[in-house]
mmCIF file of C-alpha atoms in Angstrom:
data_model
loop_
_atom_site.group_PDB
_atom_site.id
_atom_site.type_symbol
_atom_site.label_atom_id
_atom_site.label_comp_id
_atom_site.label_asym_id
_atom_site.label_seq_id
_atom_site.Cartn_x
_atom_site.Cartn_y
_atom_site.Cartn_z
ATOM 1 C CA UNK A 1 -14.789 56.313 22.719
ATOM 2 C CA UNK A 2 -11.729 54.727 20.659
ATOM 3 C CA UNK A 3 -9.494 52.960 23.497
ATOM 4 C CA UNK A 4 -5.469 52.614 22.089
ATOM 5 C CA UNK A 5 -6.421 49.169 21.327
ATOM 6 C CA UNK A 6 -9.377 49.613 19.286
ATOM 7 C CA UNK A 7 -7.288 52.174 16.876
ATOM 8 C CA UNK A 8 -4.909 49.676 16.581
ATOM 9 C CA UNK A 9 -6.985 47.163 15.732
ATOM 10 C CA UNK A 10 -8.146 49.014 13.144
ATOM 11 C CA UNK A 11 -4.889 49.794 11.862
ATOM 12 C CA UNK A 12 -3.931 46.344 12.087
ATOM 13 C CA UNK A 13 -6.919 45.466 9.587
ATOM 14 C CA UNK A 14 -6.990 48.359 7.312
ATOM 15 C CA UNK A 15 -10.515 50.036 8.029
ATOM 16 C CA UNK A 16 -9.342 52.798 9.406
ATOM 17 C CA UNK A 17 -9.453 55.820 6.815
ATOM 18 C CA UNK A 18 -6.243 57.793 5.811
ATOM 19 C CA UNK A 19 -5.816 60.081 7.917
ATOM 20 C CA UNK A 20 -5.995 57.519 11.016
ATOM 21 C CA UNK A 21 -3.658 55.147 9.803
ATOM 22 C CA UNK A 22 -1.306 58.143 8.992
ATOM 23 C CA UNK A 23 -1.789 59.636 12.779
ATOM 24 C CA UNK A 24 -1.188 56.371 14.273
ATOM 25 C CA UNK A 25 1.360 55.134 12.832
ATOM 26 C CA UNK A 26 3.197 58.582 13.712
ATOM 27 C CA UNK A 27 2.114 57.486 17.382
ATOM 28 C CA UNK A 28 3.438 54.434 17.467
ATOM 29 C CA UNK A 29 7.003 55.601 16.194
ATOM 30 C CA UNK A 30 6.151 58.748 19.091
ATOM 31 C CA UNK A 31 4.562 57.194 22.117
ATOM 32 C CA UNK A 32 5.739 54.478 24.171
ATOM 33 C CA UNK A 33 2.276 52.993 24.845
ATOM 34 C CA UNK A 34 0.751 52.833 21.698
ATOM 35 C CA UNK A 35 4.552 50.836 21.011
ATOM 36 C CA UNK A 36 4.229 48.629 23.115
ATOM 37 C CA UNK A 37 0.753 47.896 22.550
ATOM 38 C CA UNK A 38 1.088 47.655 19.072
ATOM 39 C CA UNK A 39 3.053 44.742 19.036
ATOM 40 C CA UNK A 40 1.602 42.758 21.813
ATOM 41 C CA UNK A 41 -1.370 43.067 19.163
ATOM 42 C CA UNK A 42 1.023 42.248 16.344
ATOM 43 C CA UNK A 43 1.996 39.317 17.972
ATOM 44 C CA UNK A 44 -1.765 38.221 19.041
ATOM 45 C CA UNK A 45 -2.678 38.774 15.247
ATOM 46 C CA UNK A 46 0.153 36.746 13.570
ATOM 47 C CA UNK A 47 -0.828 34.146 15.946
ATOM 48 C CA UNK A 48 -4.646 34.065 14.845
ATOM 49 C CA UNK A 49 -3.617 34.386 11.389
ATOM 50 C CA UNK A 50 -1.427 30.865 11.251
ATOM 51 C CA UNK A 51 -3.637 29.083 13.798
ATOM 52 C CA UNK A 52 -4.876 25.973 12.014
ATOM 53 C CA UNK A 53 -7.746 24.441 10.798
ATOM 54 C CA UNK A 54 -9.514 21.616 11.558
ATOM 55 C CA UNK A 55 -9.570 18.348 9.417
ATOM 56 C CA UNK A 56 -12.366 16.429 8.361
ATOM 57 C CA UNK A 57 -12.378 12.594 8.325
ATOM 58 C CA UNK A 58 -10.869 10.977 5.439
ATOM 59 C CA UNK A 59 -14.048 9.601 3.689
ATOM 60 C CA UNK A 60 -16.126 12.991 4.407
ATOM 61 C CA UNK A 61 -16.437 14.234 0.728
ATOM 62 C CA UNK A 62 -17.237 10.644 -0.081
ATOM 63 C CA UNK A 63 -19.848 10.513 2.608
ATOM 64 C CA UNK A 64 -21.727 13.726 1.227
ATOM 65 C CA UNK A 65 -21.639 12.748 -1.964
ATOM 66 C CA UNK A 66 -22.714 9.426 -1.006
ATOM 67 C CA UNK A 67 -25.428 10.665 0.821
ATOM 68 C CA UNK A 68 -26.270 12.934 -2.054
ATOM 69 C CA UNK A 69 -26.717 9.728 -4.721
ATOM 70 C CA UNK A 70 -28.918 8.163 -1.975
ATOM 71 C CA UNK A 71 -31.159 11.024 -1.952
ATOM 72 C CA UNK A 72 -31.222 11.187 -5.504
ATOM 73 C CA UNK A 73 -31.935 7.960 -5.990
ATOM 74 C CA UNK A 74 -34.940 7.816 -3.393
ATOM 75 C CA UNK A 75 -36.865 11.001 -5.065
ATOM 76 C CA UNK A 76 -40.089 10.085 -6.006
ATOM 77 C CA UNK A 77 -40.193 8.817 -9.755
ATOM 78 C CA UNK A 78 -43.108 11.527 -9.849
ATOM 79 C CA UNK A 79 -40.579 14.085 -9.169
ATOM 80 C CA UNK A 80 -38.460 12.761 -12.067
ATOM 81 C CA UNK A 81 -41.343 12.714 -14.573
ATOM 82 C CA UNK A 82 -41.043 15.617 -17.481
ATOM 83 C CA UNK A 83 -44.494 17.612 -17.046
ATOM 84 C CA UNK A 84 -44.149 18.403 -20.328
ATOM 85 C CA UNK A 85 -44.878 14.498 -21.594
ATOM 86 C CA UNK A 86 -47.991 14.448 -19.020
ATOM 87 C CA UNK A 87 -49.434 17.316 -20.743
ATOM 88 C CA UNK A 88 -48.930 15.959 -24.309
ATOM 89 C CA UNK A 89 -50.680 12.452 -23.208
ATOM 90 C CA UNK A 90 -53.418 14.728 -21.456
ATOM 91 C CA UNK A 91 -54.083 16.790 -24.953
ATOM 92 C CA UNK A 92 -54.030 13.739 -26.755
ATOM 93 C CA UNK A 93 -56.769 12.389 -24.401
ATOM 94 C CA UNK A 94 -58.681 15.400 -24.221
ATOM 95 C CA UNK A 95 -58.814 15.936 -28.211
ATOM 96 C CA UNK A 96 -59.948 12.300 -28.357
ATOM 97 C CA UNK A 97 -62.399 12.947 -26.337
ATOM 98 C CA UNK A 98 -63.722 16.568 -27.796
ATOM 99 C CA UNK A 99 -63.586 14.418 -31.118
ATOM 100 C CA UNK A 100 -65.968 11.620 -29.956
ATOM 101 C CA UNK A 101 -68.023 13.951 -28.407
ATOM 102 C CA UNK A 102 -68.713 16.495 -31.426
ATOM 103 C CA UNK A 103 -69.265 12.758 -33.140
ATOM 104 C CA UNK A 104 -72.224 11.892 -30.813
ATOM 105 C CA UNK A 105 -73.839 15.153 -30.782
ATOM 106 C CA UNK A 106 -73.558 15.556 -34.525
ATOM 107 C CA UNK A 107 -74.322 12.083 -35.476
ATOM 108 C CA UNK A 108 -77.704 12.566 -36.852
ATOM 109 C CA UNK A 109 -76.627 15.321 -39.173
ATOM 110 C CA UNK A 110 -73.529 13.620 -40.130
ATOM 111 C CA UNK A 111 -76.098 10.330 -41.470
ATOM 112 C CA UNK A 112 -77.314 12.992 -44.327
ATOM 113 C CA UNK A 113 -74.253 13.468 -45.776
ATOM 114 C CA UNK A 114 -73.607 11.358 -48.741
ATOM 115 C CA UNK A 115 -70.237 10.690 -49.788
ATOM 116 C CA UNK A 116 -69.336 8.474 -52.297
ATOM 117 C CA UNK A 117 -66.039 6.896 -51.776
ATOM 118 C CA UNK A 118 -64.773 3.903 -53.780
ATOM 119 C CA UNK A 119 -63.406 0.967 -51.634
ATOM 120 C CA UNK A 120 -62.764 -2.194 -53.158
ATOM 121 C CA UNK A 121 -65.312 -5.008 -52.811
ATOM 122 C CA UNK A 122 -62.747 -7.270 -50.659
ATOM 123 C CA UNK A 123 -62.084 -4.799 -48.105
ATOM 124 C CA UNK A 124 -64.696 -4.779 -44.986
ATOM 125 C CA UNK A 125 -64.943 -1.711 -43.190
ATOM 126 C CA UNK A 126 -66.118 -1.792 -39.495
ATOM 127 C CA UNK A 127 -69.130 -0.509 -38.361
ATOM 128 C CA UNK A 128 -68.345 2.463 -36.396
ATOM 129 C CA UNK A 129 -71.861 3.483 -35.576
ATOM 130 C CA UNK A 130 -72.428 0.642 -33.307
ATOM 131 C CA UNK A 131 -69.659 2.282 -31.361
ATOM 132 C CA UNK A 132 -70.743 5.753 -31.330
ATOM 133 C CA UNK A 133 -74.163 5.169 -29.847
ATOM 134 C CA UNK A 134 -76.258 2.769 -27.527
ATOM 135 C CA UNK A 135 -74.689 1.428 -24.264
ATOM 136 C CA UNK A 136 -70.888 2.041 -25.022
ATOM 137 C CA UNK A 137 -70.378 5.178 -25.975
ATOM 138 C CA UNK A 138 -72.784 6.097 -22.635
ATOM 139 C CA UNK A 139 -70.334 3.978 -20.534
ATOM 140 C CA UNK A 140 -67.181 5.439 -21.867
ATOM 141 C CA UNK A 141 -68.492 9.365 -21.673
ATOM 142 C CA UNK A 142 -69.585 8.015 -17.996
ATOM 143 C CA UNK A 143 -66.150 6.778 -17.102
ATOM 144 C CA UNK A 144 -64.738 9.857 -18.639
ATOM 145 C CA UNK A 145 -66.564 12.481 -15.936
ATOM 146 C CA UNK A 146 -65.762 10.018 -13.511
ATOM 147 C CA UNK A 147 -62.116 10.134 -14.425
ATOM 148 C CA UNK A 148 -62.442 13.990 -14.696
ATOM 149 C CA UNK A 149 -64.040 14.124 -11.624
ATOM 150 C CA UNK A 150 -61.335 12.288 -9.340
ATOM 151 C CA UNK A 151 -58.758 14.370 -11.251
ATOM 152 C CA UNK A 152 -60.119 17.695 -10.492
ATOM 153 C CA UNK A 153 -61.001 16.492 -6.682
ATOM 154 C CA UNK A 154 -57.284 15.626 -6.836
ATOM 155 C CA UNK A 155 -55.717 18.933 -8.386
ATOM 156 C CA UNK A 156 -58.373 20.954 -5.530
ATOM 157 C CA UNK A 157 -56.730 18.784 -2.817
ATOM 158 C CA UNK A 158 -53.076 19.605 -3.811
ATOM 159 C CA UNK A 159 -54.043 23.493 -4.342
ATOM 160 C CA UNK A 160 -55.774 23.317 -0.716
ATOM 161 C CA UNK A 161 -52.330 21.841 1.230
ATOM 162 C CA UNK A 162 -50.324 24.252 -1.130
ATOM 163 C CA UNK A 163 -52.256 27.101 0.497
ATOM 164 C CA UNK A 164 -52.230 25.828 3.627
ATOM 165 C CA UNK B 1 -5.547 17.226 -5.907
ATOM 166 C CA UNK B 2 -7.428 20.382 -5.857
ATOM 167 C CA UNK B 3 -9.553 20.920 -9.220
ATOM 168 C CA UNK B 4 -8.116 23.325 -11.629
ATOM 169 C CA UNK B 5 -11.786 24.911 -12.074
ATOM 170 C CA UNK B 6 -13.288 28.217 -10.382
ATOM 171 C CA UNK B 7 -16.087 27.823 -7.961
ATOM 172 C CA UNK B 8 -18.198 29.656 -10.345
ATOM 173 C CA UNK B 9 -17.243 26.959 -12.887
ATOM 174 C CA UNK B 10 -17.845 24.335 -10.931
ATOM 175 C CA UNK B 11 -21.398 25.105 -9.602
ATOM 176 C CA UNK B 12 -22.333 25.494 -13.512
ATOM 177 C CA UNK B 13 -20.743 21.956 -14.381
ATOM 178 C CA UNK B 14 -22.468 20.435 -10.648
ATOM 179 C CA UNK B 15 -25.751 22.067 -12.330
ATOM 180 C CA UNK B 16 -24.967 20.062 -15.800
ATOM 181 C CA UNK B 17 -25.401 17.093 -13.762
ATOM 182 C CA UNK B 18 -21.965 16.623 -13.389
ATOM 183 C CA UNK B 19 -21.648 15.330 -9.711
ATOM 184 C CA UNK B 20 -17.914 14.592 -9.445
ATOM 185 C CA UNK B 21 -17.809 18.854 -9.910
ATOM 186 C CA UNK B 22 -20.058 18.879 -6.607
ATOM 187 C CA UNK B 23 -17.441 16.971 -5.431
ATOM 188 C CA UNK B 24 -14.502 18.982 -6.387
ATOM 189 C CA UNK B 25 -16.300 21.636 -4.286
ATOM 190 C CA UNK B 26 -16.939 19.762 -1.391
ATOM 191 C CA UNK B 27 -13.329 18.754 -0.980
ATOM 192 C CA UNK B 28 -11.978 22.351 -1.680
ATOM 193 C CA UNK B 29 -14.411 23.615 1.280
ATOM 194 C CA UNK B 30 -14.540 20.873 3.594
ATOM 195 C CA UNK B 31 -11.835 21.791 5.996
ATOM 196 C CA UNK B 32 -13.014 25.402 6.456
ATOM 197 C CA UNK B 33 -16.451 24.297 7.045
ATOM 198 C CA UNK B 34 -15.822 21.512 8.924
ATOM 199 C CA UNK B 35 -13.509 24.033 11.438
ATOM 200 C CA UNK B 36 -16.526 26.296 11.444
ATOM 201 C CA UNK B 37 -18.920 23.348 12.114
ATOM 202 C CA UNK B 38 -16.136 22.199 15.031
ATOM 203 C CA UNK B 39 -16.463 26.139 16.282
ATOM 204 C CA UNK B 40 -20.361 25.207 17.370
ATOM 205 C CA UNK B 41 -20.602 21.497 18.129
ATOM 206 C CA UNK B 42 -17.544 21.413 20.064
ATOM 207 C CA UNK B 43 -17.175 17.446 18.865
ATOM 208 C CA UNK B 44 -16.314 15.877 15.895
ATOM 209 C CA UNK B 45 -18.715 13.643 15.457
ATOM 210 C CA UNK B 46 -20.894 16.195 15.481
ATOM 211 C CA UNK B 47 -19.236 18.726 13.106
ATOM 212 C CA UNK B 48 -19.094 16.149 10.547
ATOM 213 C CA UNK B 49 -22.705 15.710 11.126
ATOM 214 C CA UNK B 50 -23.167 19.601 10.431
ATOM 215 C CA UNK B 51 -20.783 19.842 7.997
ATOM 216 C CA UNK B 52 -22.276 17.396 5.833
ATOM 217 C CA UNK B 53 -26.144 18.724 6.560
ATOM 218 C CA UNK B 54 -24.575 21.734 4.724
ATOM 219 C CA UNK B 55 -22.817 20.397 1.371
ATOM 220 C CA UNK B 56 -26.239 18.580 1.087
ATOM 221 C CA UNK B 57 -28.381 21.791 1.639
ATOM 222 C CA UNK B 58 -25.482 23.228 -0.340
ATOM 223 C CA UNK B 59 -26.401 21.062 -3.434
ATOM 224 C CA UNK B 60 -30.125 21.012 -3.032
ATOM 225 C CA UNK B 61 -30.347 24.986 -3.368
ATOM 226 C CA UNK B 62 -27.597 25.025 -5.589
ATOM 227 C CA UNK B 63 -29.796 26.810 -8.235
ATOM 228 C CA UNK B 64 -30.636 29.698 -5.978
ATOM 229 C CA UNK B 65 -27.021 30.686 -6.158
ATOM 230 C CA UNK B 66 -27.140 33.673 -7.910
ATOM 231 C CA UNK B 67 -23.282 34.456 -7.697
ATOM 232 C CA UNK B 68 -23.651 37.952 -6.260
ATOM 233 C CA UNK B 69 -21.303 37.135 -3.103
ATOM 234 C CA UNK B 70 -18.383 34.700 -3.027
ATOM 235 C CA UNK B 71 -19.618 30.588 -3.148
ATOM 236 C CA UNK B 72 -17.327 30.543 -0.043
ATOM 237 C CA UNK B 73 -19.818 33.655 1.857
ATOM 238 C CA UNK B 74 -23.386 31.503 0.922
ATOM 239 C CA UNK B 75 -21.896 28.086 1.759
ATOM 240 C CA UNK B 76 -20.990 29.813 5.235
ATOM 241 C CA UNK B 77 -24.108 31.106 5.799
ATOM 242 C CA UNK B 78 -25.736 27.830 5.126
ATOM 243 C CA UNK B 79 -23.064 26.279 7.913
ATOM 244 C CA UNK B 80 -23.971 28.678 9.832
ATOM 245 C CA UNK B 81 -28.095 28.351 9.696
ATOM 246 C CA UNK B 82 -27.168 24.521 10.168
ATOM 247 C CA UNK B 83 -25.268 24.848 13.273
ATOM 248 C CA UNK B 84 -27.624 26.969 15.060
ATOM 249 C CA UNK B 85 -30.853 24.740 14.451
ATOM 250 C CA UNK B 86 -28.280 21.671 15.351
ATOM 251 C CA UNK B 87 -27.552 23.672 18.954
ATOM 252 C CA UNK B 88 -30.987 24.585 19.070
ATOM 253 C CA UNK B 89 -32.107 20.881 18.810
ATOM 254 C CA UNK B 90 -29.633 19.396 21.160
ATOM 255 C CA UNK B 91 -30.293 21.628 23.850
ATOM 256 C CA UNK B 92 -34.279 20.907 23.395
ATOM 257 C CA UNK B 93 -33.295 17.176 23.155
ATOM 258 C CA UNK B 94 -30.439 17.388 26.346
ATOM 259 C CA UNK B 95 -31.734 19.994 28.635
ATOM 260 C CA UNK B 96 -32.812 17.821 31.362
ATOM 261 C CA UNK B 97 -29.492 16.807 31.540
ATOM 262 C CA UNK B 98 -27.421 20.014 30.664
ATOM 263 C CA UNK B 99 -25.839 20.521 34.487
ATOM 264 C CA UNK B 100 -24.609 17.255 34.771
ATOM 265 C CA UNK B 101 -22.906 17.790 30.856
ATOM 266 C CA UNK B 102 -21.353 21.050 31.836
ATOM 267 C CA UNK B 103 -19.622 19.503 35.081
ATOM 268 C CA UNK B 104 -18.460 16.545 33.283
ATOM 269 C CA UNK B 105 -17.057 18.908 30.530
ATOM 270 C CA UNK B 106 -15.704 21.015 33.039
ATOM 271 C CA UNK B 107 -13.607 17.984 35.065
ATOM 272 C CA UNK B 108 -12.592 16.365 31.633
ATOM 273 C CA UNK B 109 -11.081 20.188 30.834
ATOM 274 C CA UNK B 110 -9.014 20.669 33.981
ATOM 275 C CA UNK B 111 -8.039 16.936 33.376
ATOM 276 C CA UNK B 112 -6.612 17.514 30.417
ATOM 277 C CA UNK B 113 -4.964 20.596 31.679
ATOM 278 C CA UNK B 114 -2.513 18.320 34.080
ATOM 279 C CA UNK B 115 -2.305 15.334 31.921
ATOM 280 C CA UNK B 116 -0.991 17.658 28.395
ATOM 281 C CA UNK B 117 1.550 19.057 30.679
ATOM 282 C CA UNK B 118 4.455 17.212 29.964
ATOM 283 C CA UNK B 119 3.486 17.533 26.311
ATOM 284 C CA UNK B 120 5.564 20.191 24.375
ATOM 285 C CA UNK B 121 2.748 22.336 22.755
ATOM 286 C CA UNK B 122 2.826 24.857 20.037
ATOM 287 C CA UNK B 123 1.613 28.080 20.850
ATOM 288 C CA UNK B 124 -1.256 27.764 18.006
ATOM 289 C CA UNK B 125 -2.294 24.727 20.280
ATOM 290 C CA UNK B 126 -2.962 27.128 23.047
ATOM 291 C CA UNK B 127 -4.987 29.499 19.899
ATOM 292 C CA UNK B 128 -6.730 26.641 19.119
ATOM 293 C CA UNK B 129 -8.190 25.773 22.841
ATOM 294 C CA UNK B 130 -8.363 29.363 23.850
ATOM 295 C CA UNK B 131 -10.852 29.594 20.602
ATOM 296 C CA UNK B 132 -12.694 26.306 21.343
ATOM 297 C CA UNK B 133 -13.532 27.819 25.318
ATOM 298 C CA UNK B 134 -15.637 30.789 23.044
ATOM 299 C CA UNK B 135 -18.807 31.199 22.796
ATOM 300 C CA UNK B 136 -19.903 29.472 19.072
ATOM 301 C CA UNK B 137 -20.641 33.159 17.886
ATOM 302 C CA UNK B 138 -16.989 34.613 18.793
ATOM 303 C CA UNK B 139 -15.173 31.556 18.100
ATOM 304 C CA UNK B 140 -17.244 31.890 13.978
ATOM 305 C CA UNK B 141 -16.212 35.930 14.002
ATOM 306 C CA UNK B 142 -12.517 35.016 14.510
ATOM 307 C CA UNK B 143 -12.447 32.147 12.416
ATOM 308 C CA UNK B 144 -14.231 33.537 9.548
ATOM 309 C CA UNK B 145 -11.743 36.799 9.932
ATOM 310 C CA UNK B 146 -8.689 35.329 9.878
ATOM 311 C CA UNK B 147 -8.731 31.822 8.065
ATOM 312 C CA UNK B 148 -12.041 31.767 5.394
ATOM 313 C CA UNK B 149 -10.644 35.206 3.909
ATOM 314 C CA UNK B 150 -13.820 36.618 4.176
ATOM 315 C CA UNK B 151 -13.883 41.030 4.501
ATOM 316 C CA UNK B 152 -16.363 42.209 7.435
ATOM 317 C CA UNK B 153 -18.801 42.841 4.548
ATOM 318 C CA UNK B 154 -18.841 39.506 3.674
ATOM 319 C CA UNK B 155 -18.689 38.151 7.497
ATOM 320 C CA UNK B 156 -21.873 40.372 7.621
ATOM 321 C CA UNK B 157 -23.685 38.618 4.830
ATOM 322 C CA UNK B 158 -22.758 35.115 6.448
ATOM 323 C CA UNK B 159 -23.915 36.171 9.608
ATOM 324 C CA UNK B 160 -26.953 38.578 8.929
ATOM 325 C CA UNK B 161 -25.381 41.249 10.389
ATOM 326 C CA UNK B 162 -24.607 45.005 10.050
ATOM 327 C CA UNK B 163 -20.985 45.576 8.681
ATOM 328 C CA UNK B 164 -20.003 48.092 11.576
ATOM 329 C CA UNK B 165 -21.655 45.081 14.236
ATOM 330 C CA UNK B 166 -19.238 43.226 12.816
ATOM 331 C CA UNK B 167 -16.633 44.997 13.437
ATOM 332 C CA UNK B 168 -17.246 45.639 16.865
ATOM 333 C CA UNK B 169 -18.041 41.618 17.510
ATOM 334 C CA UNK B 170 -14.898 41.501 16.109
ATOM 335 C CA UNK B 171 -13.249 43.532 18.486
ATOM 336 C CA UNK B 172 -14.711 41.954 21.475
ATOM 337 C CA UNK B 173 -13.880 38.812 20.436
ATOM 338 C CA UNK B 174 -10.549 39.137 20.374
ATOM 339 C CA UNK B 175 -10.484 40.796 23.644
ATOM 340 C CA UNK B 176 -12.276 37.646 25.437
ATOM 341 C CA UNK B 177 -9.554 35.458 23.001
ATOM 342 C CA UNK B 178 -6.740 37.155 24.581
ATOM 343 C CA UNK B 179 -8.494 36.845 28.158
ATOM 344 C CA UNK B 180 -8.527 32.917 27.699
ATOM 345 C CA UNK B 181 -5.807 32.520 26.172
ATOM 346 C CA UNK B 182 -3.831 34.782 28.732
ATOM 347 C CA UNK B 183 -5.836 32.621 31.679
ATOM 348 C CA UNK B 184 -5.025 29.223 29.730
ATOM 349 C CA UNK B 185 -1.152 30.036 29.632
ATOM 350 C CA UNK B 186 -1.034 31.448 33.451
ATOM 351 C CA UNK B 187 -2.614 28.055 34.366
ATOM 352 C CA UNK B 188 -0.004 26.660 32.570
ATOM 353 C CA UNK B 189 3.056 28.087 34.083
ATOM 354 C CA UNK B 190 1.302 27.697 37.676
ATOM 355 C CA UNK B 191 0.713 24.038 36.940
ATOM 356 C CA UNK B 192 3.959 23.252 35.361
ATOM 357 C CA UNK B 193 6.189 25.600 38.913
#
């Protein structure tokens, strides 16, 4: 199938094995065709390999990297955000939370236990309990699902386009 | 001035954060790619377009470079994925008016012809428009072979190809090269007698 110009080709680029390259180059020192072919393709090749390039415009690595600080500059801030700070506020919250919680539930238990601490007379000490019960703590623990509840809608809406 | 840093050293310092690396890389590159880019959109305005759609896609997937092939052999491949979605949108975007393109393109060609012909041209001149009458594919083959130092193995990465298709591409490349260029000179010499 190998036509005189596809073996020389092949010699001319080096992937022709051993043996080949030996028996060609035999026939072009022999044979007057494989001569004369050889260095019309000589010539061809020499003139591929110095043909030159192309040059860009003078600004062009200035333009991509101009067009790479625009991009960077218009990524979301969301993008920019370390996860890892998100998660620390959201443990903090959720702790708080857990903490107020076990509070409420345990409140009646906690009334029995008598501890005797000695604070000086001057110093007033808030009443938490008026916190921790009645009307407030109800609103707050109803904000809270309501908070948790648009969060996990949100996180199901984001899983559902990710799938998608 | 070219930077005294490796590719490989580069990417890692572009990766730091350090953008004027990226930059280093660019210019080192941009000439190759932007011939490669020239090899598909035929005009300049457009190869710059190309050629800067693939520095950028370049730096965004910078991380996936995993350094297994030459920087040269990925950053090809990415020209070349850009150039054939740019062809494939322009000729969604100009097909109604394709024919009447291709026989303007065709005057302004055999225009040219008679008005370079008291020009003295080199004979890479001749290379040069004998390679831009190609198809994009060829004219990539050729280019990639001869002037981004890149082995058939590696033209075969860039290209998603088999080595030994390559090779025969390769082959029949040249052949329609020679063909033009043969045609290009002949009309030439006619022109000139």
């Amino acid at each position: 199938m190998n036509s005189i110009e596809e073996k020389l080709w092949n010699y001319l680029d080096g992937t022709c094995s051993p043996e080949e390259h030996e028996e060609i180059s035999r026939l072009i020192t022999t044979d007057q065709t494989y001569q004369q072919k050889y260095q019309e393709l000589l010539a061809f090749n020499q003139e591929l390999e110095s043909m030159e390039l192309d040059a860009p415009p003078i600004a062009f690595t200035y333009n991509v990297m101009e067009a790479i600080r625009t991009e960077e500059a218009s990524k979301p801030l969301k993008a920019s955000i370390d996860h890892r700070i998100i998660q620390a506020i959201a443990a903090f919250f959720i702790g708080t939370i857990a903490i107020l919680l076990m509070i409420a539930l345990t409140g009646n238990h906690a009334e029995n236990v008598h501890a005797t601490v000695q604070i000086p007379v001057k110093v007033q000490l808030p009443t938490l309990t008026g916190y921790f019960s009645g009307p407030v703590l109800k609103g707050f623990l109803f904000f809270d699902v309501v908070l948790a509840l648009f969060l996990f809608d949100g996180y199901l809406r984001k899983k559902h386009t990710v799938v998608l | 001035m070219q930077s005294k840093f490796s590719d490989i050293e580069l990417i890692e310092q572009t990766l730091q954060g350090n953008q004027a690396a990226y930059a280093d890389l660019v210019k080192r590159h941009q000439r190759f790619v932007f011939t490669l880019a020239m090899r598909f959109t035929k005009t300049r305005e457009d190869a710059e377009e190309v050629a800067q759609d693939s520095f950028i896609k370049a730096y965004r997937s910078l991380q996936s470079f995993q350094g297994q092939s030459k920087f040269s052999t990925w950053l090809y491949s990415i020209v070349y994925t850009t150039a054939m979605t740019f062809l494939r949108k322009r000729r969604l975007d100009t097909s109604s008016i394709d024919d009447a393109n291709n026989h303007l393109q065709l005057e302004n060609q055999s225009g040219g012809f008679k008005n370079d012909l008291a020009e003295n041209k080199s004979r890479s001149y001749y290379v040069n428009q004998a390679i831009e009458q190609l198809m994009p594919d060829d004219a990539m083959i050729i280019t990639l072979f001869y002037k981004g130092e890149q082995s058939l193995e590696e033209i075969a990465v860039t290209l998603g190809l088999e080595p030994n298709n390559v090779k025969v591409k390769l082959f029949r490349a040249r052949q329609r090269l020679k063909e033009k260029l043969e045609r290009n000179l002949k009309h030439e010499v006619s022109e000139l007698i």
